[in-house]
Amino acid sequence: MSLQPYSFAKRVPALSPIGAAQATSRSDLIPFSYGTPSSDLFPYQELQEAASAAILQEGRDSLQYAGADGPQIVQDWIANRSKLRSIHVQSNQVLVTYGSQQAIDYAARTLLEPGDHAWVEAPTYFGAVNTFKAAEAIITSFPIDENGLQIELVEEALKEAVRVGQPIPKFVYVMPNFHNPGGVSLSLSRRKRLAELAYEYNFFILEDDAYAELAFEREHIPAIYNFAPERVIYLSSFSKIIAPGIRLGWAIASADVIRRINTFFQGSMASVFSQEIVAQLFQKLSFEDHLEMLITRYKSSRDIMVEALRQHFGDGITFQIPNGGFFIWLKFPDHVNTADLVQDANERGVSFIAGNQFFVKPEGARYARLSFSYCNEEQIRKGVEILAHSYNSYLSKIK
Ligand SMILES: Cc1ncc(COP(=O)(O)O)c(C=O)c1O
């Protein structure tokens, strides 16, 4: 029998493979393209013990739909830890999800009707943008600078939308700390202003704080949530601080919003067994010591990459040194298109992601994202050197 054509749901967009999805997985490459934690920093031994303790101590309940005590312990830990960012919530305002990617998805679908507007940063995190596209949002982007999203441009656009009778966005999606890919953080005054605008114009803010804990200077600016608790959905994750394979993230919002988002779970929960393991882990592991180890390593990797970039590129490129997170966002001269560099760099042995992949409009060709999180010192030094060779050869061709 021949297969008949089938019409799939239109909302499944024809997504181009951008960002990480496009990053090559060739194992012989030095992967500056991977926005992933370094595997040797996972609390491996402790996780082994925690997984077996979850079964041995909590028994079969740990494998039931609701789990044993694990889910409550994890929710309480999140609520407690959030105080660092001036977020003071009850546990019923914390929803644990399958990674923060699921929280982004559920939050977006809770807020958006097809055809609604979502405003994002330029550049932005492609995983979120694809999720908004799948929710059939119309996406508009606003530039960032060294202090994060340029709120004054957002404000102008809101005023203009009201003036000409255009729709207001249902939400603005923003990464307040150690932006992916920009590496920058949103200043306190801009956080406050965005929160005021959310009330004034009645939109939500999706505050995606995936890198919050990886603050190299231990500085925690209050979350936007703090300034507009009824209009912010705050999102974060265990992926960068424990391990992404645990697949646990969370959303924090008003109890009403959490109840709505929760309907997507249809009575079930994000992996209770993973939550049991994390709950056990927190009993064995000193989180502060573990975090100290992560920060020490990532900060040192950042410094090595910065030094190598200065050594090999000199004044040829500019970048802001990130105070946390995983990424350095390189700015090349105006006439450079980093997409044209990708293949040659791959052939020479290094991968990175071209800047245009992080924008919803055709722009950003002169930028590139390098991740310092995954590679060791030797790889970072070697990779930057290779990239510089590739760039110099590219420059000699376009002259
Ligand atoms: C800004 C940002 N948000 C969300 C995520 C998703 O993380 P996870 O689903 O692993 O929690 C990532 C992953 O790289 C990210 O960079």
Coordinates of N, CA and C in Angstrom, one line a residue, residues 121-220:
E121 N 14.5 39.6 23.0 CA 15.8 40.4 22.9 C 16.4 40.0 21.6
A122 N 17.3 40.9 21.1 CA 18.1 40.7 19.9 C 19.5 40.9 20.3
P123 N 20.4 39.9 20.4 CA 20.1 38.4 20.2 C 19.3 37.8 21.3
T124 N 18.9 36.6 21.1 CA 18.1 35.9 22.1 C 18.4 34.4 22.1
Y125 N 17.8 33.6 23.0 CA 18.0 32.2 23.1 C 17.0 31.5 22.1
F126 N 17.6 30.7 21.2 CA 16.9 30.2 20.1 C 15.9 29.1 20.6
G127 N 16.2 28.4 21.7 CA 15.3 27.4 22.2 C 13.9 28.0 22.6
A128 N 14.0 29.2 23.1 CA 12.7 29.9 23.5 C 12.0 30.4 22.3
V129 N 12.8 31.0 21.3 CA 12.1 31.5 20.1 C 11.4 30.4 19.4
N130 N 12.0 29.2 19.3 CA 11.3 28.1 18.6 C 10.1 27.7 19.3
T131 N 10.1 27.8 20.6 CA 8.9 27.4 21.4 C 7.8 28.4 21.1
F132 N 8.2 29.7 21.1 CA 7.1 30.7 20.8 C 6.6 30.6 19.4
K133 N 7.4 30.2 18.5 CA 6.9 30.0 17.1 C 6.0 28.8 17.1
A134 N 6.3 27.8 17.9 CA 5.4 26.6 17.9 C 4.0 27.0 18.5
A135 N 4.0 28.0 19.4 CA 2.8 28.5 20.0 C 2.1 29.5 19.0
E136 N 2.7 29.7 17.8 CA 2.1 30.5 16.8 C 2.1 32.0 17.2
A137 N 3.2 32.4 17.9 CA 3.3 33.8 18.2 C 3.9 34.6 17.1
I138 N 3.6 35.9 17.1 CA 4.3 36.8 16.2 C 5.4 37.5 17.0
I139 N 6.6 37.3 16.5 CA 7.8 37.7 17.4 C 8.4 38.9 16.9
T140 N 8.7 39.9 17.8 CA 9.4 41.1 17.5 C 10.6 41.2 18.5
S141 N 11.7 41.7 18.0 CA 12.9 41.7 18.8 C 13.4 43.1 19.1
F142 N 14.1 43.3 20.2 CA 14.7 44.6 20.6 C 16.1 44.4 21.1
P143 N 17.0 45.4 20.7 CA 18.4 45.1 20.9 C 18.8 45.2 22.4
I144 N 19.9 44.5 22.7 CA 20.5 44.6 24.0 C 21.8 45.5 23.9
D145 N 22.2 46.0 25.0 CA 23.6 46.6 25.0 C 24.3 46.0 26.2
E146 N 25.3 46.7 26.7 CA 26.1 46.2 27.8 C 25.3 46.1 29.1
N147 N 24.1 46.7 29.2 CA 23.3 46.6 30.4 C 22.0 45.8 30.1
G148 N 22.1 45.0 29.1 CA 20.9 44.1 28.8 C 19.9 44.8 27.8
L149 N 18.7 44.2 27.9 CA 17.7 44.7 27.0 C 17.5 46.3 27.1
Q150 N 17.4 46.9 25.9 CA 17.3 48.4 25.9 C 15.8 48.7 26.2
I151 N 15.5 48.9 27.5 CA 14.1 49.0 27.9 C 13.5 50.3 27.3
E152 N 14.3 51.3 27.0 CA 13.7 52.6 26.5 C 13.2 52.3 25.1
L153 N 13.7 51.4 24.3 CA 13.2 51.1 23.0 C 11.9 50.3 23.1
V154 N 11.9 49.4 24.1 CA 10.6 48.7 24.4 C 9.5 49.7 24.8
E155 N 9.9 50.6 25.6 CA 8.9 51.6 26.0 C 8.3 52.4 24.8
E156 N 9.3 52.8 24.0 CA 8.9 53.6 22.8 C 7.9 52.8 21.9
A157 N 8.3 51.5 21.8 CA 7.4 50.6 20.9 C 6.0 50.4 21.5
L158 N 6.0 50.4 22.9 CA 4.7 50.2 23.5 C 3.8 51.4 23.3
K159 N 4.5 52.6 23.5 CA 3.7 53.9 23.3 C 3.2 53.9 21.8
E160 N 4.1 53.6 20.9 CA 3.7 53.6 19.5 C 2.6 52.6 19.2
A161 N 2.6 51.4 19.8 CA 1.6 50.4 19.6 C 0.2 51.0 20.0
V162 N 0.3 51.6 21.2 CA -1.0 52.2 21.7 C -1.5 53.3 20.8
R163 N -0.5 54.2 20.3 CA -0.9 55.3 19.5 C -1.5 54.9 18.2
V164 N -1.0 53.8 17.5 CA -1.5 53.4 16.2 C -2.5 52.2 16.4
G165 N -2.8 51.9 17.6 CA -3.8 50.8 17.8 C -3.3 49.4 17.4
Q166 N -2.0 49.2 17.5 CA -1.4 47.9 17.3 C -1.5 47.1 18.6
P167 N -1.5 45.7 18.5 CA -1.5 44.9 19.8 C -0.3 45.1 20.7
I168 N -0.5 45.0 21.9 CA 0.6 45.0 23.0 C 1.0 43.6 23.1
P169 N 2.3 43.3 23.3 CA 2.8 41.9 23.5 C 2.1 41.3 24.7
K170 N 1.9 39.9 24.6 CA 1.4 39.2 25.7 C 2.5 39.0 26.7
F171 N 3.7 38.9 26.2 CA 4.8 38.9 27.1 C 6.1 39.4 26.5
V172 N 7.0 39.8 27.3 CA 8.4 40.1 26.9 C 9.3 39.0 27.5
Y173 N 10.1 38.4 26.7 CA 11.0 37.3 27.1 C 12.4 37.9 27.3
V174 N 12.9 37.7 28.5 CA 14.2 38.4 28.8 C 15.1 37.5 29.7
M175 N 16.4 37.5 29.4 CA 17.3 36.8 30.2 C 18.1 37.8 31.0
P176 N 17.8 37.9 32.3 CA 18.3 39.0 33.1 C 19.8 38.9 33.5
N177 N 20.3 37.6 33.6 CA 21.6 37.4 34.1 C 22.4 36.5 33.1
F178 N 23.6 37.1 32.8 CA 24.6 36.3 31.9 C 23.9 35.7 30.7
H179 N 23.3 36.6 30.0 CA 22.5 36.4 28.8 C 23.2 35.4 27.8
N180 N 22.3 34.5 27.3 CA 22.7 33.6 26.2 C 22.2 34.1 24.9
P181 N 23.0 34.6 24.0 CA 24.5 34.5 24.0 C 25.2 35.8 24.5
G182 N 24.6 36.8 24.8 CA 25.3 38.1 25.0 C 26.2 38.2 26.2
G183 N 26.0 37.4 27.2 CA 26.9 37.4 28.4 C 26.6 38.6 29.3
V184 N 25.7 39.5 29.0 CA 25.4 40.7 29.8 C 24.3 40.4 30.8
S185 N 24.2 41.4 31.8 CA 23.1 41.3 32.7 C 22.3 42.6 32.7
L186 N 21.0 42.4 32.9 CA 20.1 43.6 32.9 C 20.3 44.4 34.2
S187 N 20.5 45.7 34.0 CA 20.8 46.6 35.2 C 19.5 46.7 36.1
L188 N 19.8 47.0 37.3 CA 18.7 47.1 38.3 C 17.7 48.1 37.8
S189 N 18.1 49.3 37.4 CA 17.1 50.3 37.0 C 16.3 49.8 35.8
R190 N 16.9 49.1 34.9 CA 16.1 48.6 33.8 C 15.1 47.5 34.2
R191 N 15.5 46.7 35.2 CA 14.6 45.7 35.7 C 13.4 46.4 36.3
K192 N 13.6 47.4 37.1 CA 12.5 48.1 37.7 C 11.6 48.7 36.7
R193 N 12.2 49.3 35.6 CA 11.4 50.0 34.6 C 10.6 49.0 33.8
L194 N 11.2 47.9 33.5 CA 10.4 46.8 32.7 C 9.2 46.4 33.6
A195 N 9.5 46.2 34.9 CA 8.4 45.8 35.8 C 7.2 46.8 35.8
E196 N 7.6 48.1 35.8 CA 6.6 49.1 35.8 C 5.8 49.1 34.5
L197 N 6.5 48.9 33.4 CA 5.9 48.9 32.1 C 4.9 47.7 32.0
A198 N 5.3 46.6 32.6 CA 4.4 45.4 32.6 C 3.1 45.7 33.3
Y199 N 3.1 46.4 34.4 CA 1.9 46.8 35.0 C 1.1 47.9 34.2
E200 N 1.9 48.8 33.7 CA 1.2 49.9 33.0 C 0.5 49.5 31.7
Y201 N 1.2 48.6 31.0 CA 0.7 48.1 29.7 C 0.0 46.8 29.8
N202 N 0.1 46.2 30.9 CA -0.5 44.9 31.1 C 0.0 43.7 30.3
F203 N 1.3 43.5 30.4 CA 1.8 42.3 29.7 C 2.6 41.5 30.8
F204 N 3.0 40.3 30.4 CA 3.8 39.5 31.3 C 5.3 39.6 30.9
I205 N 6.1 39.2 31.9 CA 7.6 39.1 31.6 C 7.9 37.7 31.8
L206 N 8.5 37.0 30.9 CA 9.1 35.7 31.1 C 10.6 35.9 31.4
E207 N 10.9 35.7 32.7 CA 12.3 36.0 33.2 C 13.1 34.7 33.2
D208 N 13.9 34.5 32.2 CA 14.6 33.2 32.1 C 16.0 33.4 32.7
D209 N 16.1 32.8 33.9 CA 17.3 33.0 34.7 C 18.1 31.7 34.8
A210 N 18.4 31.1 33.7 CA 19.1 29.7 33.7 C 20.5 29.8 34.3
Y211 N 21.1 30.9 34.2 CA 22.5 31.0 34.6 C 22.7 31.8 35.9
A212 N 21.6 32.0 36.6 CA 21.7 32.9 37.8 C 22.7 32.5 38.8
E213 N 22.9 31.2 39.1 CA 23.8 30.8 40.1 C 25.3 30.9 39.7
L214 N 25.5 31.0 38.4 CA 26.9 31.0 38.0 C 27.4 32.5 37.9
A215 N 27.3 33.2 39.0 CA 27.6 34.6 39.2 C 29.1 34.6 39.7
F216 N 30.0 34.9 38.8 CA 31.4 34.8 39.2 C 31.8 35.7 40.3
E217 N 31.1 36.9 40.4 CA 31.5 37.8 41.5 C 30.5 37.7 42.7
R218 N 29.7 36.6 42.7 CA 28.8 36.4 43.8 C 27.8 37.5 44.0
E219 N 27.5 38.2 42.9 CA 26.6 39.4 43.0 C 25.2 38.9 42.5
H220 N 24.2 39.2 43.3 CA 22.9 38.8 42.9 C 22.0 40.0 42.8

